[in-house]
Coordinates of C-alpha atoms and ligand atoms in Angstrom, one line a residue:
M268 CA 0.0 0.0 0.0
S269 CA 1.3 3.5 -0.7
D270 CA 2.1 5.6 2.3
T271 CA -0.5 8.2 1.2
H272 CA -3.3 5.6 1.2
A273 CA -2.1 3.7 4.3
A274 CA -1.9 6.9 6.4
L275 CA -5.4 8.0 5.4
H276 CA -6.8 4.5 6.0
L277 CA -5.5 4.6 9.6
R278 CA -7.1 7.9 10.2
H279 CA -10.3 6.7 8.6
R280 CA -10.4 3.7 10.8
A281 CA -9.9 5.8 13.9
V282 CA -12.8 8.1 13.3
A283 CA -15.3 6.3 11.0
P284 CA -17.8 3.6 12.1
D285 CA -16.6 0.0 11.8
W286 CA -19.7 -0.8 9.7
L287 CA -18.8 1.7 7.0
A288 CA -17.2 -0.8 4.7
L289 CA -14.3 0.1 2.3
Y290 CA -13.4 -1.7 -0.9
Y291 CA -10.1 -3.4 -1.4
R292 CA -7.4 -5.0 0.9
E293 CA -5.6 -1.7 0.5
P294 CA -8.3 1.0 0.2
I295 CA -7.8 3.8 -2.2
E296 CA -8.6 7.5 -2.3
L297 CA -10.0 8.8 -5.6
T298 CA -8.9 12.4 -6.1
H299 CA -10.2 13.3 -9.5
G300 CA -12.1 12.0 -12.5
E301 CA -12.7 12.8 -16.2
G302 CA -15.2 11.0 -18.5
R303 CA -15.2 7.3 -17.6
H304 CA -11.8 7.5 -15.7
V305 CA -10.7 8.3 -12.2
W306 CA -7.3 8.7 -10.6
D307 CA -6.2 7.7 -7.1
A308 CA -4.0 9.7 -4.8
D309 CA -0.9 8.0 -6.2
G310 CA -1.8 9.1 -9.7
K311 CA -2.9 5.6 -10.9
R312 CA -5.6 5.8 -13.5
Y313 CA -8.7 3.5 -13.5
L314 CA -11.5 2.9 -15.9
D315 CA -14.6 3.4 -13.7
F316 CA -17.2 0.7 -14.1
F317 CA -19.1 1.5 -10.9
G318 CA -19.5 5.3 -11.0
G319 CA -19.5 5.6 -7.2
I320 CA -22.4 3.1 -6.9
L321 CA -24.3 4.0 -10.2
T322 CA -24.2 7.6 -9.3
T323 CA -21.8 9.2 -11.8
M324 CA -24.5 8.7 -14.5
T325 CA -23.2 10.7 -17.5
A326 CA -19.5 11.2 -16.9
H327 CA -17.0 12.4 -14.4
A328 CA -16.3 16.2 -14.5
L329 CA -18.9 16.7 -17.2
P330 CA -18.3 20.4 -18.2
E331 CA -22.1 21.1 -18.5
V332 CA -22.7 19.9 -14.9
T333 CA -19.6 21.6 -13.5
K334 CA -20.6 24.9 -15.2
A335 CA -24.2 24.7 -13.9
V336 CA -23.1 24.0 -10.4
A337 CA -20.4 26.8 -10.4
E338 CA -22.8 29.4 -11.9
Q339 CA -25.6 28.5 -9.4
A340 CA -23.2 28.5 -6.5
G341 CA -22.0 31.9 -7.5
R342 CA -25.6 33.2 -7.5
I343 CA -27.2 31.6 -4.4
I344 CA -26.4 28.2 -2.8
H345 CA -29.4 27.9 -0.5
S346 CA -32.8 29.5 0.1
S347 CA -35.0 26.6 1.4
T348 CA -38.3 25.5 0.1
L349 CA -39.9 28.4 1.9
Y350 CA -39.2 30.5 -1.2
L351 CA -39.9 29.9 -4.8
N352 CA -37.0 28.1 -6.5
R353 CA -36.8 28.2 -10.3
P354 CA -34.3 25.3 -10.8
M355 CA -36.5 23.1 -8.5
V356 CA -39.7 23.8 -10.3
E357 CA -38.0 23.2 -13.7
L358 CA -36.6 19.9 -12.7
A359 CA -39.8 18.8 -11.0
E360 CA -41.7 19.6 -14.3
R361 CA -39.3 17.5 -16.3
V362 CA -39.3 14.6 -13.9
A363 CA -43.1 14.7 -13.6
R364 CA -43.4 14.5 -17.4
L365 CA -40.8 11.7 -17.7
S366 CA -42.3 9.6 -14.9
G367 CA -45.3 8.5 -16.8
I368 CA -47.4 9.0 -13.7
P369 CA -50.6 11.0 -14.5
D370 CA -51.2 14.2 -12.5
A371 CA -47.8 13.8 -10.9
R372 CA -46.3 15.8 -8.0
V373 CA -42.6 15.7 -7.1
F374 CA -41.0 16.1 -3.8
F375 CA -37.2 16.4 -3.6
T376 CA -35.1 14.8 -0.9
T377 CA -31.3 14.5 -0.4
S378 CA -31.0 10.7 -0.8
G379 CA -32.7 7.5 -2.0
T380 CA -33.4 6.5 1.6
E381 CA -35.3 9.7 2.3
A382 CA -37.2 9.3 -0.9
N383 CA -38.3 5.8 0.1
D384 CA -39.0 7.0 3.6
T385 CA -41.3 9.6 2.1
A386 CA -43.1 7.1 -0.2
L387 CA -43.7 4.8 2.8
L388 CA -45.0 7.7 4.9
L389 CA -47.4 8.7 2.0
A390 CA -48.6 5.1 1.4
T391 CA -49.2 4.2 5.0
T392 CA -51.0 7.5 5.6
Y393 CA -53.1 7.2 2.4
R394 CA -54.0 3.7 3.1
R395 CA -54.3 4.0 6.9
S396 CA -52.2 0.9 7.4
N397 CA -48.6 0.1 8.4
Q398 CA -48.6 -3.2 6.5
V399 CA -46.2 -3.1 3.5
L400 CA -45.2 -5.7 0.9
A401 CA -41.6 -5.8 -0.1
M402 CA -39.5 -8.3 -2.1
R403 CA -37.0 -10.8 -0.6
N404 CA -33.4 -9.8 -1.2
S405 CA -34.4 -6.1 -1.6
Y406 CA -32.5 -3.0 -0.5
H407 CA -34.3 0.3 0.0
G408 CA -31.9 2.4 2.2
R409 CA -30.5 2.9 5.6
S410 CA -33.1 4.7 7.7
F411 CA -35.3 3.0 10.3
S412 CA -38.2 2.7 7.9
A413 CA -36.1 1.7 4.9
V414 CA -34.3 -1.1 6.7
G415 CA -37.8 -2.3 7.6
V416 CA -38.5 -3.1 4.0
T417 CA -35.0 -4.3 3.2
G418 CA -35.1 -8.1 2.8
N419 CA -31.3 -8.4 2.3
R420 CA -30.2 -9.2 5.9
S421 CA -26.6 -8.1 5.4
W422 CA -28.0 -4.5 5.0
S423 CA -30.8 -4.6 7.6
P424 CA -29.1 -4.3 11.0
T425 CA -32.3 -4.5 13.0
S426 CA -35.6 -6.3 12.9
L427 CA -37.3 -3.6 14.9
S428 CA -39.6 -1.6 12.5
P429 CA -42.5 0.9 12.4
L430 CA -43.8 -1.3 9.6
Q431 CA -45.3 -4.7 9.4
T432 CA -43.5 -6.0 6.3
L433 CA -44.6 -9.1 4.4
Y434 CA -41.9 -10.3 2.0
V435 CA -43.0 -11.6 -1.4
H436 CA -41.1 -13.9 -3.7
G437 CA -40.1 -12.9 -7.3
G438 CA -37.2 -10.5 -7.3
V439 CA -34.6 -13.2 -7.8
R440 CA -35.2 -15.3 -11.0
G441 CA -32.3 -17.7 -10.8
R442 CA -32.3 -19.0 -7.2
G443 CA -34.9 -20.1 -4.7
P444 CA -37.9 -22.5 -4.8
F445 CA -39.2 -21.3 -8.2
A446 CA -35.9 -21.1 -10.0
A447 CA -36.5 -24.2 -12.2
L448 CA -39.9 -23.0 -13.5
S449 CA -40.4 -21.4 -16.9
D450 CA -40.9 -17.6 -16.9
S451 CA -44.7 -17.9 -17.1
E452 CA -44.9 -20.6 -14.4
F453 CA -42.5 -18.5 -12.3
I454 CA -44.9 -15.5 -12.6
D455 CA -47.9 -17.7 -11.7
A456 CA -46.1 -19.1 -8.7
C457 CA -45.2 -15.6 -7.4
V458 CA -48.7 -14.3 -7.9
A459 CA -50.0 -17.3 -5.9
D460 CA -47.4 -16.5 -3.2
L461 CA -48.6 -12.9 -3.2
E462 CA -52.2 -13.9 -2.8
D463 CA -51.3 -16.3 -0.1
V464 CA -49.4 -13.6 1.8
L465 CA -52.3 -11.2 1.4
G466 CA -54.6 -13.8 2.9
Q467 CA -52.6 -13.6 6.1
A468 CA -52.5 -9.8 6.4
H469 CA -54.8 -7.9 8.8
G470 CA -57.2 -5.8 6.6
N471 CA -55.6 -3.0 4.6
V472 CA -52.2 -3.3 3.2
A473 CA -50.6 0.0 2.2
A474 CA -48.2 -0.7 -0.7
L475 CA -45.8 -3.0 -2.5
I476 CA -42.3 -1.4 -2.7
A477 CA -40.0 -3.1 -5.3
E478 CA -36.8 -2.4 -7.3
P479 CA -37.5 -3.5 -10.9
V480 CA -33.9 -4.8 -10.9
Q481 CA -32.5 -5.4 -7.4
G482 CA -29.3 -3.3 -7.1
V483 CA -27.6 -4.2 -3.9
G484 CA -29.1 -7.7 -4.3
G485 CA -26.8 -8.3 -7.2
F486 CA -28.7 -7.0 -10.3
T487 CA -31.3 -9.7 -10.0
A488 CA -34.7 -9.3 -11.7
P489 CA -37.9 -11.2 -12.2
P490 CA -39.1 -12.1 -15.7
D491 CA -40.6 -9.1 -17.6
G492 CA -44.3 -8.7 -16.7
L493 CA -44.2 -10.0 -13.1
Y494 CA -45.1 -6.6 -11.7
A495 CA -47.9 -6.3 -14.2
A496 CA -49.3 -9.6 -12.9
F497 CA -48.8 -8.4 -9.3
R498 CA -50.6 -5.1 -10.2
E499 CA -53.8 -7.0 -11.0
V500 CA -53.8 -8.5 -7.5
L501 CA -52.8 -5.2 -5.9
D502 CA -55.5 -3.3 -7.7
R503 CA -58.2 -5.7 -6.4
H504 CA -57.2 -4.7 -2.9
G505 CA -56.5 -1.0 -3.5
I506 CA -52.8 -1.5 -2.6
L507 CA -50.3 1.0 -4.1
W508 CA -47.3 0.1 -6.2
I509 CA -44.1 2.0 -5.4
T510 CA -41.3 1.4 -7.9
D511 CA -37.8 2.1 -6.4
E512 CA -35.9 3.4 -9.4
V513 CA -32.9 4.6 -7.5
Q514 CA -30.6 2.3 -9.5
T515 CA -32.7 1.5 -12.6
G516 CA -33.9 5.0 -13.6
W517 CA -32.9 7.4 -16.4
G518 CA -32.2 4.8 -19.0
R519 CA -29.6 2.7 -17.1
T520 CA -31.2 -0.5 -18.3
G521 CA -31.0 0.6 -22.0
E522 CA -34.3 -0.8 -23.3
Y523 CA -36.4 1.3 -20.9
F524 CA -36.1 4.7 -19.3
W525 CA -37.6 3.3 -16.1
G526 CA -37.3 -0.2 -14.8
W527 CA -41.0 -0.4 -14.3
Q528 CA -41.5 -0.2 -18.1
A529 CA -40.5 -3.8 -18.4
H530 CA -43.8 -4.4 -16.7
A531 CA -45.7 -1.8 -18.6
A532 CA -48.9 -3.8 -19.2
A533 CA -49.7 -2.7 -15.6
G534 CA -49.6 0.9 -16.6
P535 CA -47.6 3.4 -14.5
P536 CA -46.9 2.9 -10.8
D537 CA -48.6 5.0 -8.1
M538 CA -45.3 6.2 -6.8
L539 CA -41.7 6.3 -8.2
T540 CA -38.6 7.0 -6.1
F541 CA -35.3 8.1 -7.6
A542 CA -31.8 9.3 -6.4
K543 CA -28.2 8.4 -7.4
G544 CA -27.7 9.2 -11.1
I545 CA -29.8 12.2 -11.6
G546 CA -27.5 14.6 -9.7
N547 CA -24.3 13.0 -11.1
G548 CA -23.0 13.0 -7.6
M549 CA -24.9 16.0 -6.2
S550 CA -27.3 14.8 -3.5
I551 CA -30.7 14.6 -5.2
G552 CA -33.4 12.1 -4.3
G553 CA -37.1 12.3 -4.7
V554 CA -40.5 10.8 -4.9
V555 CA -43.1 11.2 -7.7
A556 CA -46.7 10.4 -6.8
R557 CA -50.2 11.0 -8.1
A558 CA -51.4 14.3 -6.6
E559 CA -54.1 12.5 -4.6
V560 CA -51.5 10.3 -2.9
M561 CA -48.9 13.1 -2.5
N562 CA -51.4 15.4 -0.9
C563 CA -52.7 13.0 1.6
L564 CA -50.6 14.3 4.5
D565 CA -52.5 16.7 6.8
A566 CA -49.4 18.1 8.5
N567 CA -46.4 20.1 7.2
S568 CA -43.4 18.3 5.9
I569 CA -40.1 19.7 4.7
S570 CA -36.6 18.7 3.7
T571 CA -34.3 21.7 4.4
F572 CA -31.8 20.7 1.8
G573 CA -34.2 18.8 -0.6
G574 CA -34.4 20.7 -3.9
S575 CA -31.5 23.0 -3.1
P576 CA -30.7 25.3 -6.1
V577 CA -27.2 24.0 -6.7
T578 CA -28.3 20.3 -6.7
M579 CA -31.2 21.1 -8.9
A580 CA -29.1 23.1 -11.4
A581 CA -26.8 20.0 -11.6
G582 CA -29.8 17.7 -12.1
L583 CA -31.2 19.9 -14.9
A584 CA -27.8 20.0 -16.7
N585 CA -27.2 16.3 -16.2
L586 CA -30.6 15.3 -17.4
A587 CA -30.4 17.6 -20.5
Y588 CA -27.1 16.0 -21.4
L589 CA -28.5 12.5 -21.0
L590 CA -31.5 13.2 -23.2
E591 CA -29.7 15.3 -25.8
N592 CA -27.1 12.6 -26.3
D593 CA -29.4 9.6 -26.1
L594 CA -27.4 8.0 -23.4
Q595 CA -30.2 5.5 -22.9
G596 CA -29.6 4.3 -26.5
N597 CA -25.9 4.2 -25.8
A598 CA -26.5 2.1 -22.7
R599 CA -28.6 -0.3 -24.8
R600 CA -25.9 -0.5 -27.6
V601 CA -22.7 -0.5 -25.6
G602 CA -24.3 -2.5 -22.8
G603 CA -25.4 -5.2 -25.2
L604 CA -21.8 -5.4 -26.6
L605 CA -20.3 -5.5 -23.1
L606 CA -22.7 -8.2 -22.0
E607 CA -21.7 -10.3 -25.0
R608 CA -18.0 -9.8 -24.4
L609 CA -18.4 -10.7 -20.7
R610 CA -20.3 -13.9 -21.6
A611 CA -17.5 -14.8 -24.0
A612 CA -14.9 -14.0 -21.3
S613 CA -16.7 -16.3 -18.8
A614 CA -17.2 -19.2 -21.1
G615 CA -15.7 -22.4 -19.6
N616 CA -14.9 -20.6 -16.3
D617 CA -16.4 -22.7 -13.6
A618 CA -16.3 -19.8 -11.0
V619 CA -19.0 -18.0 -13.1
R620 CA -22.5 -19.1 -12.4
E621 CA -24.3 -16.5 -14.4
V622 CA -23.6 -13.3 -16.4
R623 CA -26.9 -11.3 -16.5
G624 CA -28.1 -7.8 -17.0
R625 CA -29.6 -5.2 -19.2
G626 CA -28.1 -2.1 -20.6
L627 CA -25.3 -0.9 -18.5
M628 CA -26.4 -2.8 -15.4
I629 CA -24.5 -6.1 -15.6
A630 CA -23.7 -8.7 -13.0
I631 CA -21.4 -11.7 -12.8
E632 CA -22.3 -14.2 -10.1
L633 CA -19.4 -16.2 -8.7
V634 CA -19.6 -19.6 -7.1
E635 CA -17.5 -22.3 -5.5
R636 CA -17.1 -25.6 -7.3
D637 CA -20.1 -27.0 -5.5
G638 CA -22.3 -24.1 -6.8
S639 CA -22.4 -22.3 -3.4
P640 CA -21.9 -18.5 -3.4
S641 CA -18.2 -17.5 -3.5
P642 CA -17.5 -14.2 -1.8
N643 CA -13.8 -15.1 -2.0
A644 CA -13.9 -15.4 -5.7
A645 CA -15.6 -12.0 -6.0
T646 CA -13.0 -10.4 -3.7
A647 CA -10.2 -11.9 -5.8
A648 CA -11.8 -10.6 -9.0
L649 CA -12.3 -7.2 -7.5
E650 CA -8.7 -7.0 -6.5
S651 CA -7.4 -8.2 -9.8
A652 CA -9.5 -5.7 -11.7
R653 CA -8.3 -2.9 -9.6
E654 CA -4.6 -3.9 -10.0
N655 CA -5.1 -3.8 -13.7
G656 CA -6.9 -0.5 -13.7
L657 CA -10.6 -1.2 -13.5
L658 CA -13.1 -0.4 -10.7
V659 CA -16.2 -2.6 -10.4
G660 CA -18.6 -3.2 -7.6
K661 CA -19.9 -6.1 -5.5
G662 CA -23.3 -7.2 -4.4
G663 CA -25.6 -10.1 -3.8
L664 CA -26.8 -11.6 -0.5
A665 CA -23.4 -13.2 0.1
G666 CA -21.3 -10.5 -1.6
N667 CA -20.5 -13.0 -4.4
T668 CA -21.6 -11.0 -7.4
L669 CA -19.6 -8.4 -9.4
R670 CA -21.7 -5.4 -10.3
I671 CA -20.8 -3.5 -13.5
A672 CA -22.4 -0.2 -14.0
P673 CA -20.3 2.4 -15.8
P674 CA -21.4 6.0 -16.7
L675 CA -23.9 5.8 -19.5
S676 CA -21.6 7.6 -21.9
L677 CA -19.3 4.5 -22.0
T678 CA -17.6 4.0 -25.4
V679 CA -17.2 0.8 -27.3
R680 CA -13.4 1.0 -26.9
E681 CA -13.7 1.4 -23.1
A682 CA -16.2 -1.5 -22.9
E683 CA -13.7 -3.7 -24.7
E684 CA -10.8 -2.6 -22.6
G685 CA -12.9 -3.2 -19.4
A686 CA -14.0 -6.6 -20.6
A687 CA -10.4 -7.7 -21.3
I688 CA -9.4 -6.7 -17.7
L689 CA -12.5 -8.6 -16.4
E690 CA -11.5 -11.7 -18.3
T691 CA -8.2 -11.7 -16.3
A692 CA -10.1 -11.0 -13.1
L693 CA -12.4 -13.9 -13.7
R694 CA -9.4 -16.2 -14.3
Q695 CA -8.2 -15.1 -10.9
A696 CA -11.6 -16.0 -9.5
Q697 CA -11.3 -19.4 -11.0
D698 CA -7.9 -19.9 -9.5
T699 CA -9.3 -18.9 -6.2
I700 CA -12.0 -21.5 -6.1
A701 CA -9.4 -24.1 -7.3
G702 CA -7.3 -23.1 -4.2
K703 CA -4.4 -21.8 -6.2
E704 CA -2.3 -18.9 -4.9
P705 CA -2.8 -15.6 -6.7
S706 CA -0.6 -15.5 -9.8
Ligands
PMP83 N1 -32.9 2.2 -3.1 C1 -32.1 1.5 -3.8 C2 -32.6 0.6 -4.8 C3 -30.7 1.7 -3.6 O1 -29.9 1.0 -4.4 C4 -30.2 2.6 -2.7 C5 -28.8 2.9 -2.5 N2 -27.9 1.8 -2.7 C6 -31.2 3.3 -1.9 C7 -32.5 3.1 -2.1 C8 -30.8 4.3 -0.9 O2 -30.2 5.4 -1.4 P1 -29.2 6.4 -0.6 O3 -28.0 5.6 -0.3 O4 -29.1 7.5 -1.5 O5 -30.0 6.7 0.6

């Protein structure tokens, strides 16, 4: 480890919580970025295939965003929602239109957690029930309410909750009791499971909250149409559908602008939450809801920093860049190529159980020789990629899945370069499960 990094790591460990995990045996500090690249404090350059957890959505140091932030900061940084705020109104108008939700209202927060917390507050108030449906293996944030709908136990530090949560099956296609079924049988089985769970609830259930593709869970998804089938059941009971688009929004999945659109037969959701990519790193989260649902609170509610002019200016510039340059189309094209390359790179590698994904949201699930999850193989691959100049993420219930989610402006050349580095990393994973020393 370089002295610079080692010294900072020691200071970090002395003041930061133990549960605030760092990547890598020798953690690194990223000091600057440009396009799809970042540099560490020693000047080593990396191709960034994780974008600070799917948050650097367009590119690092995008001049349009930097300029918008600097100009807004030079005018006024903060005023609060007590005063009219032009950038906030403009971004709300654009997001409302894009959401597909009719008669939409938008409330801005500072994080995905707070966005989901708001959606849960709205749903439970609107429906006068604290019973909520969530998916197994889900992640919705770190607050007391958000961990109460987070099925992934490694991210849910307490079972105490203000909510009564009923976990439904269906977010994970490739594992669990229904894995061997065909897509349509899988959907039927999950619908039957949902009906069964609802039969055991007390009266009203407020909402189903679900990620269209589970992010932290390891980019796992149901077959297309599952949530449309769920919606028919939910509608019969008046239960709201909240789609958590914190990772899947803004064209990340290539084919669709929102993840819920893979289940479009159901029509738009009642509520949509977003965060991460829209601010390109500036802290923007939010919830979109039908006016009737959004307006159901009969007390004041405010987020002091939500909708702050600087973050909104960044969001507007970032969204304009995304739309004008059709980065959704780029995610579809370059993501398709990257998926193909990664499948080829994994062929014959018995550490790889599955390469899956859509657009620029791709996962590689790693296993031991007996098929059990291999967090060790994932760690080995992550380290190898970093040594060779590529940053990727990890996820999955056991931390055994590589998560690949570069900025949506990724070029074909960069995709090929990254895939080559990952091929070496996957060989390292294979050596790891075979018990060989790192080469
Ligand atoms: N929902 C999903 C699907 C997420 O992936 C995350 C963050 N990983 C959150 C909510 C919480 O967002 P934040 O960390 O901004 O609070």
